[in-house]
């Protein structure tokens, strides 16, 4: 199959990761891969006849007889490079000694032409609005250009308009082919044989949009990176706003969808937000906003952040403009107010880890969908639900997306919210809970004294989760009690009551404001029970990793002997290792992946700047290979070593052979840095230093080797927006769980807590589930401190597949000599 990919509509970070994944996956699956420059406009322009004829006869490199190799290696070598990768990257087409891209819009590309693309922002193959493609004549020309190159499958990455255009193109395809067969004036006549070969067009869509405005998918490509840019701006603005006691009105993108404004409000600790799906309920929204901000100022808050989506409206559909919001704050509250419009800075910059991992997985799935497509199957959109890559009928998703705009126009805002995914509604409720001083106190007899404790190593999002829990407590009349330095701090009575303002700036703080250590309650369980009783704890929230899970297990078992432990207790997983069983994500894991991506981008740049060099990068993670494995996919590592798979001499021998083969096949004169990522506990014998020295020795004149141990830098500095938003969502769920179990206990005659009241909140596929701690034990590898199964187990093979290891490791020495 010949397949092509184009990017259309507004650019977004992660589009290049999609192109890279589709090209590499296509070649791995035996396809011929092409890219279309400048979106649908490039499809209409096509190639000049001279260029088209030349491109069909070109061969990337002189090939040896590879009959002795596997089919995969033969296909990969044959499709290794076509020399246009750098031209596409630079967009000039004028490099001396290379072919020009002038007049060529449908370009065949090889495996190496897209190397390193996932680290680039925007779209390297270009995007453009095409009025011509909207006409029948334009689509006829596009069909002709595709058939001329023999392309029969198309991947489109863009917004709802681009995907709608793709579906229309597919529906019209048989008529277009017939018209081309009959036409002999404007086009060269298409033969009957080609009509039969190209009777049907296969199309798959992926959503590239920073607004996250497509229904039936949790995230669109580019949205997480745009959120990063916004939160970076908010974090920077916070310091100057506090210094001068100013108010800032921040305008962000989102013409029809308020996701960016909402998640930025949650992650950045904003005071007030305006989004199109849920405008202020009263016509005098100015009074509502001013009252809210005035209360914040009265309790001592020095800064004010208001976020306005560009499509924000009031309940009468009248646009709400940031300049007007500024005037209201200045005139009514006398605040020194500034407006910051982020504009296109939100689109720019390197993609974050999420916008490298998910687009890669989606691109792989897009190729699978094309290979499985039949004339009767619908055009699919590749979406995502948490970590699960999904296929949904493209036009169903587009129809539901447009229903949101229709509901807003009809002033049916409740229906508009219902069309968004459940997490959107939960995030909005979470923002209200954590940003306002409104009181919704429960009856006095139902109020709790809630102990909040951090356990294990620090992780990004711990403080954000604590802030959310504290504000939930205060809103509902509970008393939040901070336990500093874990169970050791409890034994030393190192506790105090937290306040609404005291946790205000905690969203963007990394590490642990409460302090943390690995001491388990088993150090003196009786004394711990005495402290629970002394301080009248009625609920416990532990935020941490495997130590928190172990502690919860000890406390639950201690209920047999100590009545003080008969209270609801919950564990919120927070660890960069992501080693808590049964949950797919822990707080801090996304921050850690972003820290790894930043470090490896810099290392790879250094490795490519001189001679060919391999860097062996050591990561943390204990005996859980999550950071190394998923990080390898995000950074484009060539090899990855984890405790789960282990290492031996045979593996190392094959890996050395692969790296030699890989550097032998590289284009001459082009330096290439490559990464080998190794978990700190992958092997006690084959250490990072041993592997580095071995590669240096074996690399000879082909490549050099260096090592880098990232250590505690992987804990990150500022928590990522995804970790902050996830922290708020999970923390509020934990508080609701504690309330529910507390009320059950109050109505119980025995006042004995049930096993279900000591539980861990987990993310499983596309839903949140509570797992009783005793049930969790059956799914835990207690000795190695990790789960028995993991969703990311197959990513090691996928990362190495995209690096070409399985295909190239089988090449024989005589094949390399011929190459």
GROMACS .gro file of N, CA, C and O in nm, residues 179-286:
model
  432
  179UNK      N    1  -1.481   1.021  -1.326
  179UNK     CA    2  -1.469   1.145  -1.403
  179UNK      C    3  -1.330   1.156  -1.466
  179UNK      O    4  -1.316   1.200  -1.582
  180UNK      N    5  -1.228   1.116  -1.392
  180UNK     CA    6  -1.092   1.121  -1.445
  180UNK      C    7  -1.074   1.020  -1.557
  180UNK      O    8  -0.999   1.044  -1.653
  181UNK      N    9  -1.140   0.907  -1.546
  181UNK     CA   10  -1.132   0.806  -1.652
  181UNK      C   11  -1.195   0.857  -1.781
  181UNK      O   12  -1.145   0.832  -1.891
  182UNK      N   13  -1.303   0.933  -1.765
  182UNK     CA   14  -1.374   0.985  -1.883
  182UNK      C   15  -1.310   1.112  -1.938
  182UNK      O   16  -1.325   1.144  -2.056
  183UNK      N   17  -1.238   1.186  -1.852
  183UNK     CA   18  -1.183   1.316  -1.890
  183UNK      C   19  -1.057   1.300  -1.972
  183UNK      O   20  -0.972   1.219  -1.942
  184UNK      N   21  -1.044   1.379  -2.075
  184UNK     CA   22  -0.923   1.372  -2.157
  184UNK      C   23  -0.871   1.508  -2.196
  184UNK      O   24  -0.782   1.518  -2.280
  185UNK      N   25  -0.927   1.614  -2.139
  185UNK     CA   26  -0.888   1.750  -2.178
  185UNK      C   27  -0.800   1.813  -2.070
  185UNK      O   28  -0.684   1.846  -2.094
  186UNK      N   29  -0.854   1.825  -1.950
  186UNK     CA   30  -0.778   1.889  -1.842
  186UNK      C   31  -0.675   1.794  -1.781
  186UNK      O   32  -0.573   1.836  -1.730
  187UNK      N   33  -0.704   1.664  -1.786
  187UNK     CA   34  -0.616   1.566  -1.723
  187UNK      C   35  -0.578   1.459  -1.824
  187UNK      O   36  -0.651   1.434  -1.922
  188UNK      N   37  -0.464   1.396  -1.798
  188UNK     CA   38  -0.433   1.277  -1.875
  188UNK      C   39  -0.534   1.169  -1.839
  188UNK      O   40  -0.568   1.153  -1.722
  189UNK      N   41  -0.581   1.098  -1.937
  189UNK     CA   42  -0.685   0.997  -1.912
  189UNK      C   43  -0.633   0.888  -1.818
  189UNK      O   44  -0.523   0.838  -1.834
  190UNK      N   45  -0.713   0.855  -1.717
  190UNK     CA   46  -0.681   0.746  -1.625
  190UNK      C   47  -0.728   0.616  -1.686
  190UNK      O   48  -0.844   0.602  -1.725
  191UNK      N   49  -0.636   0.519  -1.694
  191UNK     CA   50  -0.669   0.393  -1.758
  191UNK      C   51  -0.770   0.313  -1.677
  191UNK      O   52  -0.787   0.335  -1.556
  192UNK      N   53  -0.836   0.218  -1.744
  192UNK     CA   54  -0.932   0.132  -1.676
  192UNK      C   55  -0.864   0.050  -1.568
  192UNK      O   56  -0.923   0.021  -1.464
  193UNK      N   57  -0.737   0.013  -1.592
  193UNK     CA   58  -0.663  -0.064  -1.492
  193UNK      C   59  -0.643   0.017  -1.365
  193UNK      O   60  -0.660  -0.033  -1.254
  194UNK      N   61  -0.611   0.146  -1.382
  194UNK     CA   62  -0.593   0.231  -1.264
  194UNK      C   63  -0.726   0.259  -1.194
  194UNK      O   64  -0.731   0.275  -1.073
  195UNK      N   65  -0.834   0.265  -1.272
  195UNK     CA   66  -0.966   0.282  -1.211
  195UNK      C   67  -0.994   0.165  -1.117
  195UNK      O   68  -1.045   0.183  -1.006
  196UNK      N   69  -0.961   0.044  -1.162
  196UNK     CA   70  -0.985  -0.074  -1.079
  196UNK      C   71  -0.894  -0.074  -0.956
  196UNK      O   72  -0.936  -0.110  -0.847
  197UNK      N   73  -0.767  -0.030  -0.975
  197UNK     CA   74  -0.672  -0.030  -0.864
  197UNK      C   75  -0.707   0.073  -0.758
  197UNK      O   76  -0.682   0.054  -0.639
  198UNK      N   77  -0.766   0.185  -0.802
  198UNK     CA   78  -0.792   0.296  -0.710
  198UNK      C   79  -0.941   0.323  -0.696
  198UNK      O   80  -0.985   0.438  -0.689
  199UNK      N   81  -1.019   0.216  -0.692
  199UNK     CA   82  -1.164   0.232  -0.684
  199UNK      C   83  -1.209   0.292  -0.552
  199UNK      O   84  -1.314   0.358  -0.546
  200UNK      N   85  -1.131   0.269  -0.448
  200UNK     CA   86  -1.170   0.319  -0.316
  200UNK      C   87  -1.051   0.388  -0.250
  200UNK      O   88  -0.936   0.348  -0.267
  201UNK      N   89  -1.080   0.491  -0.174
  201UNK     CA   90  -0.978   0.564  -0.100
  201UNK      C   91  -0.992   0.532   0.049
  201UNK      O   92  -1.101   0.538   0.105
  202UNK      N   93  -0.880   0.500   0.111
  202UNK     CA   94  -0.880   0.474   0.256
  202UNK      C   95  -0.835   0.601   0.327
  202UNK      O   96  -0.732   0.659   0.291
  203UNK      N   97  -0.910   0.642   0.428
  203UNK     CA   98  -0.878   0.766   0.500
  203UNK      C   99  -0.890   0.744   0.651
  203UNK      O  100  -0.983   0.677   0.697
  204UNK      N  101  -0.795   0.798   0.724
  204UNK     CA  102  -0.799   0.800   0.871
  204UNK      C  103  -0.767   0.942   0.916
  204UNK      O  104  -0.680   1.008   0.858
  205UNK      N  105  -0.838   0.990   1.019
  205UNK     CA  106  -0.815   1.124   1.070
  205UNK      C  107  -0.757   1.124   1.210
  205UNK      O  108  -0.790   1.037   1.292
  206UNK      N  109  -0.669   1.219   1.237
  206UNK     CA  110  -0.619   1.245   1.372
  206UNK      C  111  -0.640   1.392   1.400
  206UNK      O  112  -0.626   1.476   1.311
  207UNK      N  113  -0.675   1.424   1.523
  207UNK     CA  114  -0.715   1.560   1.556
  207UNK      C  115  -0.595   1.640   1.605
  207UNK      O  116  -0.543   1.615   1.714
  208UNK      N  117  -0.552   1.736   1.524
  208UNK     CA  118  -0.448   1.828   1.563
  208UNK      C  119  -0.510   1.963   1.595
  208UNK      O  120  -0.551   2.035   1.505
  209UNK      N  121  -0.523   1.994   1.722
  209UNK     CA  122  -0.588   2.119   1.763
  209UNK      C  123  -0.544   2.153   1.905
  209UNK      O  124  -0.559   2.071   1.996
  210UNK      N  125  -0.495   2.274   1.925
  210UNK     CA  126  -0.452   2.312   2.061
  210UNK      C  127  -0.571   2.339   2.152
  210UNK      O  128  -0.556   2.342   2.274
  211UNK      N  129  -0.691   2.358   2.093
  211UNK     CA  130  -0.808   2.393   2.174
  211UNK      C  131  -0.868   2.273   2.246
  211UNK      O  132  -0.953   2.290   2.334
  212UNK      N  133  -0.830   2.150   2.206
  212UNK     CA  134  -0.892   2.028   2.258
  212UNK      C  135  -1.043   2.034   2.242
  212UNK      O  136  -1.120   2.006   2.335
  213UNK      N  137  -1.086   2.068   2.120
  213UNK     CA  138  -1.228   2.095   2.095
  213UNK      C  139  -1.301   1.983   2.022
  213UNK      O  140  -1.413   2.004   1.976
  214UNK      N  141  -1.240   1.866   2.011
  214UNK     CA  142  -1.306   1.754   1.943
  214UNK      C  143  -1.370   1.661   2.044
  214UNK      O  144  -1.308   1.622   2.143
  215UNK      N  145  -1.494   1.626   2.019
  215UNK     CA  146  -1.564   1.531   2.107
  215UNK      C  147  -1.515   1.389   2.081
  215UNK      O  148  -1.451   1.361   1.979
  216UNK      N  149  -1.548   1.300   2.174
  216UNK     CA  150  -1.517   1.157   2.165
  216UNK      C  151  -1.367   1.126   2.175
  216UNK      O  152  -1.322   1.020   2.134
  217UNK      N  153  -1.290   1.221   2.225
  217UNK     CA  154  -1.150   1.196   2.258
  217UNK      C  155  -1.113   1.285   2.376
  217UNK      O  156  -1.161   1.399   2.386
  218UNK      N  157  -1.031   1.232   2.466
  218UNK     CA  158  -0.993   1.309   2.585
  218UNK      C  159  -0.901   1.424   2.551
  218UNK      O  160  -0.910   1.532   2.609
  219UNK      N  161  -0.809   1.399   2.458
  219UNK     CA  162  -0.709   1.500   2.425
  219UNK      C  163  -0.688   1.507   2.275
  219UNK      O  164  -0.693   1.405   2.205
  220UNK      N  165  -0.665   1.628   2.225
  220UNK     CA  166  -0.627   1.645   2.086
  220UNK      C  167  -0.478   1.676   2.081
  220UNK      O  168  -0.419   1.724   2.178
  221UNK      N  169  -0.417   1.649   1.968
  221UNK     CA  170  -0.273   1.665   1.951
  221UNK      C  171  -0.237   1.814   1.958
  221UNK      O  172  -0.291   1.895   1.884
  222UNK      N  173  -0.150   1.848   2.049
  222UNK     CA  174  -0.106   1.986   2.066
  222UNK      C  175  -0.165   2.055   2.187
  222UNK      O  176  -0.109   2.154   2.236
  223UNK      N  177  -0.278   2.005   2.238
  223UNK     CA  178  -0.342   2.071   2.353
  223UNK      C  179  -0.255   2.067   2.479
  223UNK      O  180  -0.242   2.169   2.548
  224UNK      N  181  -0.192   1.954   2.514
  224UNK     CA  182  -0.109   1.953   2.635
  224UNK      C  183   0.007   2.053   2.628
  224UNK      O  184   0.039   2.119   2.727
  225UNK      N  185   0.071   2.065   2.511
  225UNK     CA  186   0.182   2.159   2.498
  225UNK      C  187   0.134   2.303   2.510
  225UNK      O  188   0.199   2.386   2.575
  226UNK      N  189   0.020   2.333   2.449
  226UNK     CA  190  -0.037   2.468   2.461
  226UNK      C  191  -0.066   2.501   2.607
  226UNK      O  192  -0.042   2.613   2.653
  227UNK      N  193  -0.117   2.402   2.680
  227UNK     CA  194  -0.143   2.422   2.823
  227UNK      C  195  -0.012   2.449   2.898
  227UNK      O  196  -0.009   2.531   2.990
  228UNK      N  197   0.095   2.381   2.860
  228UNK     CA  198   0.226   2.407   2.919
  228UNK      C  199   0.266   2.552   2.900
  228UNK      O  200   0.312   2.619   2.993
  229UNK      N  201   0.250   2.602   2.775
  229UNK     CA  202   0.290   2.741   2.747
  229UNK      C  203   0.210   2.839   2.833
  229UNK      O  204   0.263   2.937   2.884
  230UNK      N  205   0.080   2.812   2.848
  230UNK     CA  206  -0.006   2.902   2.925
  230UNK      C  207   0.034   2.900   3.072
  230UNK      O  208   0.046   3.006   3.137
  231UNK      N  209   0.056   2.780   3.127
  231UNK     CA  210   0.090   2.770   3.269
  231UNK      C  211   0.228   2.829   3.298
  231UNK      O  212   0.250   2.884   3.408
  232UNK      N  213   0.320   2.818   3.203
  232UNK     CA  214   0.450   2.884   3.220
  232UNK      C  215   0.430   3.035   3.233
  232UNK      O  216   0.494   3.100   3.316
  233UNK      N  217   0.341   3.089   3.149
  233UNK     CA  218   0.313   3.233   3.155
  233UNK      C  219   0.248   3.271   3.288
  233UNK      O  220   0.285   3.372   3.350
  234UNK      N  221   0.153   3.190   3.333
  234UNK     CA  222   0.086   3.219   3.461
  234UNK      C  223   0.186   3.214   3.576
  234UNK      O  224   0.185   3.301   3.664
  235UNK      N  225   0.272   3.113   3.577
  235UNK     CA  226   0.371   3.100   3.683
  235UNK      C  227   0.462   3.223   3.686
  235UNK      O  228   0.500   3.271   3.794
  236UNK      N  229   0.499   3.272   3.569
  236UNK     CA  230   0.585   3.391   3.562
  236UNK      C  231   0.510   3.517   3.604
  236UNK      O  232   0.566   3.605   3.671
  237UNK      N  233   0.384   3.525   3.564
  237UNK     CA  234   0.304   3.643   3.598
  237UNK      C  235   0.275   3.648   3.748
  237UNK      O  236   0.269   3.755   3.808
  238UNK      N  237   0.258   3.531   3.810
  238UNK     CA  238   0.224   3.525   3.953
  238UNK      C  239   0.322   3.603   4.040
  238UNK      O  240   0.282   3.673   4.133
  239UNK      N  241   0.450   3.589   4.007
  239UNK     CA  242   0.551   3.654   4.093
  239UNK      C  243   0.542   3.806   4.083
  239UNK      O  244   0.548   3.875   4.186
  240UNK      N  245   0.527   3.858   3.961
  240UNK     CA  246   0.518   4.004   3.949
  240UNK      C  247   0.384   4.056   3.999
  240UNK      O  248   0.376   4.166   4.055
  241UNK      N  249   0.278   3.976   3.982
  241UNK     CA  250   0.147   4.017   4.033
  241UNK      C  251   0.150   4.028   4.185
  241UNK      O  252   0.096   4.123   4.243
  242UNK      N  253   0.215   3.933   4.250
  242UNK     CA  254   0.223   3.935   4.396
  242UNK      C  255   0.312   4.049   4.444
  242UNK      O  256   0.283   4.114   4.545
  243UNK      N  257   0.419   4.074   4.370
  243UNK     CA  258   0.511   4.181   4.410
  243UNK      C  259   0.442   4.317   4.415
  243UNK      O  260   0.465   4.396   4.506
  244UNK      N  261   0.358   4.344   4.315
  244UNK     CA  262   0.293   4.475   4.303
  244UNK      C  263   0.147   4.473   4.350
  244UNK      O  264   0.078   4.574   4.336
  245UNK      N  265   0.102   4.357   4.400
  245UNK     CA  266  -0.040   4.341   4.439
  245UNK      C  267  -0.131   4.378   4.323
  245UNK      O  268  -0.229   4.451   4.339
  246UNK      N  269  -0.100   4.324   4.206
  246UNK     CA  270  -0.173   4.357   4.084
  246UNK      C  271  -0.274   4.250   4.048
  246UNK      O  272  -0.270   4.137   4.098
  247UNK      N  273  -0.360   4.287   3.954
  247UNK     CA  274  -0.450   4.191   3.889
  247UNK      C  275  -0.405   4.176   3.744
  247UNK      O  276  -0.368   4.275   3.680
  248UNK      N  277  -0.407   4.053   3.695
  248UNK     CA  278  -0.373   4.026   3.555
  248UNK      C  279  -0.490   3.956   3.489
  248UNK      O  280  -0.546   3.860   3.544
  249UNK      N  281  -0.526   4.005   3.372
  249UNK     CA  282  -0.628   3.940   3.289
  249UNK      C  283  -0.554   3.872   3.175
  249UNK      O  284  -0.487   3.939   3.095
  250UNK      N  285  -0.564   3.741   3.169
  250UNK     CA  286  -0.489   3.662   3.071
  250UNK      C  287  -0.586   3.609   2.965
  250UNK      O  288  -0.681   3.539   2.998
  251UNK      N  289  -0.562   3.645   2.839
  251UNK     CA  290  -0.647   3.595   2.731
  251UNK      C  291  -0.579   3.478   2.663
  251UNK      O  292  -0.464   3.489   2.618
  252UNK      N  293  -0.650   3.366   2.654
  252UNK     CA  294  -0.595   3.245   2.592
  252UNK      C  295  -0.684   3.203   2.476
  252UNK      O  296  -0.796   3.250   2.461
  253UNK      N  297  -0.630   3.114   2.392
  253UNK     CA  298  -0.706   3.067   2.276
  253UNK      C  299  -0.821   2.977   2.321
  253UNK      O  300  -0.824   2.926   2.432
  254UNK      N  301  -0.914   2.957   2.231
  254UNK     CA  302  -1.032   2.876   2.259
  254UNK      C  303  -1.157   2.946   2.209
  254UNK      O  304  -1.234   3.000   2.289
  255UNK      N  305  -1.175   2.946   2.076
  255UNK     CA  306  -1.287   3.020   2.018
  255UNK      C  307  -1.420   2.954   2.051
  255UNK      O  308  -1.518   3.020   2.081
  256UNK      N  309  -1.423   2.820   2.043
  256UNK     CA  310  -1.548   2.749   2.070
  256UNK      C  311  -1.536   2.651   2.187
  256UNK      O  312  -1.633   2.584   2.220
  257UNK      N  313  -1.418   2.643   2.243
  257UNK     CA  314  -1.396   2.547   2.352
  257UNK      C  315  -1.313   2.612   2.462
  257UNK      O  316  -1.210   2.677   2.434
  258UNK      N  317  -1.355   2.596   2.586
  258UNK     CA  318  -1.286   2.659   2.698
  258UNK      C  319  -1.188   2.570   2.769
  258UNK      O  320  -1.147   2.602   2.882
  259UNK      N  321  -1.144   2.459   2.707
  259UNK     CA  322  -1.057   2.364   2.775
  259UNK      C  323  -0.928   2.428   2.822
  259UNK      O  324  -0.885   2.409   2.937
  260UNK      N  325  -0.863   2.505   2.736
  260UNK     CA  326  -0.736   2.567   2.774
  260UNK      C  327  -0.755   2.663   2.892
  260UNK      O  328  -0.677   2.663   2.986
  261UNK      N  329  -0.859   2.747   2.883
  261UNK     CA  330  -0.885   2.842   2.992
  261UNK      C  331  -0.918   2.769   3.122
  261UNK      O  332  -0.871   2.806   3.230
  262UNK      N  333  -0.999   2.663   3.112
  262UNK     CA  334  -1.040   2.588   3.230
  262UNK      C  335  -0.922   2.518   3.295
  262UNK      O  336  -0.898   2.532   3.416
  263UNK      N  337  -0.846   2.441   3.217
  263UNK     CA  338  -0.734   2.367   3.275
  263UNK      C  339  -0.623   2.460   3.322
  263UNK      O  340  -0.554   2.432   3.420
  264UNK      N  341  -0.607   2.574   3.252
  264UNK     CA  342  -0.509   2.672   3.299
  264UNK      C  343  -0.555   2.733   3.431
  264UNK      O  344  -0.474   2.758   3.521
  265UNK      N  345  -0.685   2.755   3.445
  265UNK     CA  346  -0.739   2.806   3.571
  265UNK      C  347  -0.718   2.709   3.685
  265UNK      O  348  -0.680   2.749   3.796
  266UNK      N  349  -0.741   2.580   3.657
  266UNK     CA  350  -0.722   2.477   3.760
  266UNK      C  351  -0.574   2.463   3.794
  266UNK      O  352  -0.535   2.459   3.912
  267UNK      N  353  -0.489   2.454   3.690
  267UNK     CA  354  -0.346   2.428   3.711
  267UNK      C  355  -0.270   2.551   3.760
  267UNK      O  356  -0.168   2.537   3.828
  268UNK      N  357  -0.319   2.670   3.725
  268UNK     CA  358  -0.247   2.791   3.760
  268UNK      C  359  -0.301   2.862   3.883
  268UNK      O  360  -0.246   2.965   3.924
  269UNK      N  361  -0.409   2.811   3.940
  269UNK     CA  362  -0.464   2.873   4.060
  269UNK      C  363  -0.528   3.008   4.035
  269UNK      O  364  -0.514   3.101   4.114
  270UNK      N  365  -0.601   3.021   3.923
  270UNK     CA  366  -0.667   3.147   3.888
  270UNK      C  367  -0.782   3.176   3.984
  270UNK      O  368  -0.835   3.086   4.050
  271UNK      N  369  -0.822   3.303   3.987
  271UNK     CA  370  -0.934   3.345   4.073
  271UNK      C  371  -1.068   3.333   4.002
  271UNK      O  372  -1.170   3.305   4.064
  272UNK      N  373  -1.067   3.357   3.870
  272UNK     CA  374  -1.194   3.358   3.796
  272UNK      C  375  -1.163   3.323   3.651
  272UNK      O  376  -1.056   3.359   3.599
  273UNK      N  377  -1.253   3.251   3.586
  273UNK     CA  378  -1.235   3.217   3.445
  273UNK      C  379  -1.363   3.244   3.368
  273UNK      O  380  -1.473   3.242   3.424
  274UNK      N  381  -1.347   3.267   3.239
  274UNK     CA  382  -1.461   3.282   3.148
  274UNK      C  383  -1.443   3.183   3.033
  274UNK      O  384  -1.344   3.189   2.960
  275UNK      N  385  -1.540   3.091   3.017
  275UNK     CA  386  -1.535   2.993   2.908
  275UNK      C  387  -1.669   2.993   2.836
  275UNK      O  388  -1.773   3.022   2.896
  276UNK      N  389  -1.670   2.959   2.706
  276UNK     CA  390  -1.796   2.966   2.630
  276UNK      C  391  -1.901   2.864   2.673
  276UNK      O  392  -2.021   2.891   2.662
  277UNK      N  393  -1.859   2.746   2.722
  277UNK     CA  394  -1.957   2.643   2.756
  277UNK      C  395  -2.038   2.674   2.881
  277UNK      O  396  -2.150   2.625   2.897
  278UNK      N  397  -1.980   2.752   2.972
  278UNK     CA  398  -2.048   2.780   3.098
  278UNK      C  399  -2.025   2.926   3.138
  278UNK      O  400  -1.941   2.955   3.223
  279UNK      N  401  -2.098   3.017   3.075
  279UNK     CA  402  -2.081   3.159   3.109
  279UNK      C  403  -2.138   3.188   3.248
  279UNK      O  404  -2.208   3.105   3.306
  280UNK      N  405  -2.108   3.305   3.304
  280UNK     CA  406  -2.167   3.341   3.434
  280UNK      C  407  -2.319   3.330   3.429
  280UNK      O  408  -2.382   3.362   3.328
  281UNK      N  409  -2.376   3.283   3.538
  281UNK     CA  410  -2.521   3.254   3.540
  281UNK      C  411  -2.606   3.380   3.546
  281UNK      O  412  -2.723   3.378   3.509
  282UNK      N  413  -2.552   3.489   3.595
  282UNK     CA  414  -2.630   3.612   3.608
  282UNK      C  415  -2.592   3.711   3.498
  282UNK      O  416  -2.481   3.707   3.445
  283UNK      N  417  -2.685   3.800   3.466
  283UNK     CA  418  -2.656   3.901   3.365
  283UNK      C  419  -2.552   4.001   3.415
  283UNK      O  420  -2.476   4.056   3.337
  284UNK      N  421  -2.551   4.025   3.544
  284UNK     CA  422  -2.452   4.116   3.602
  284UNK      C  423  -2.329   4.038   3.647
  284UNK      O  424  -2.298   4.031   3.766
  285UNK      N  425  -2.263   3.975   3.550
  285UNK     CA  426  -2.146   3.893   3.584
  285UNK      C  427  -2.035   3.978   3.643
  285UNK      O  428  -1.949   3.925   3.717
  286UNK      N  429  -2.034   4.106   3.612
  286UNK     CA  430  -1.933   4.193   3.670
  286UNK      C  431  -1.940   4.192   3.822
  286UNK      O  432  -1.836   4.187   3.891
   0.00000   0.00000   0.00000
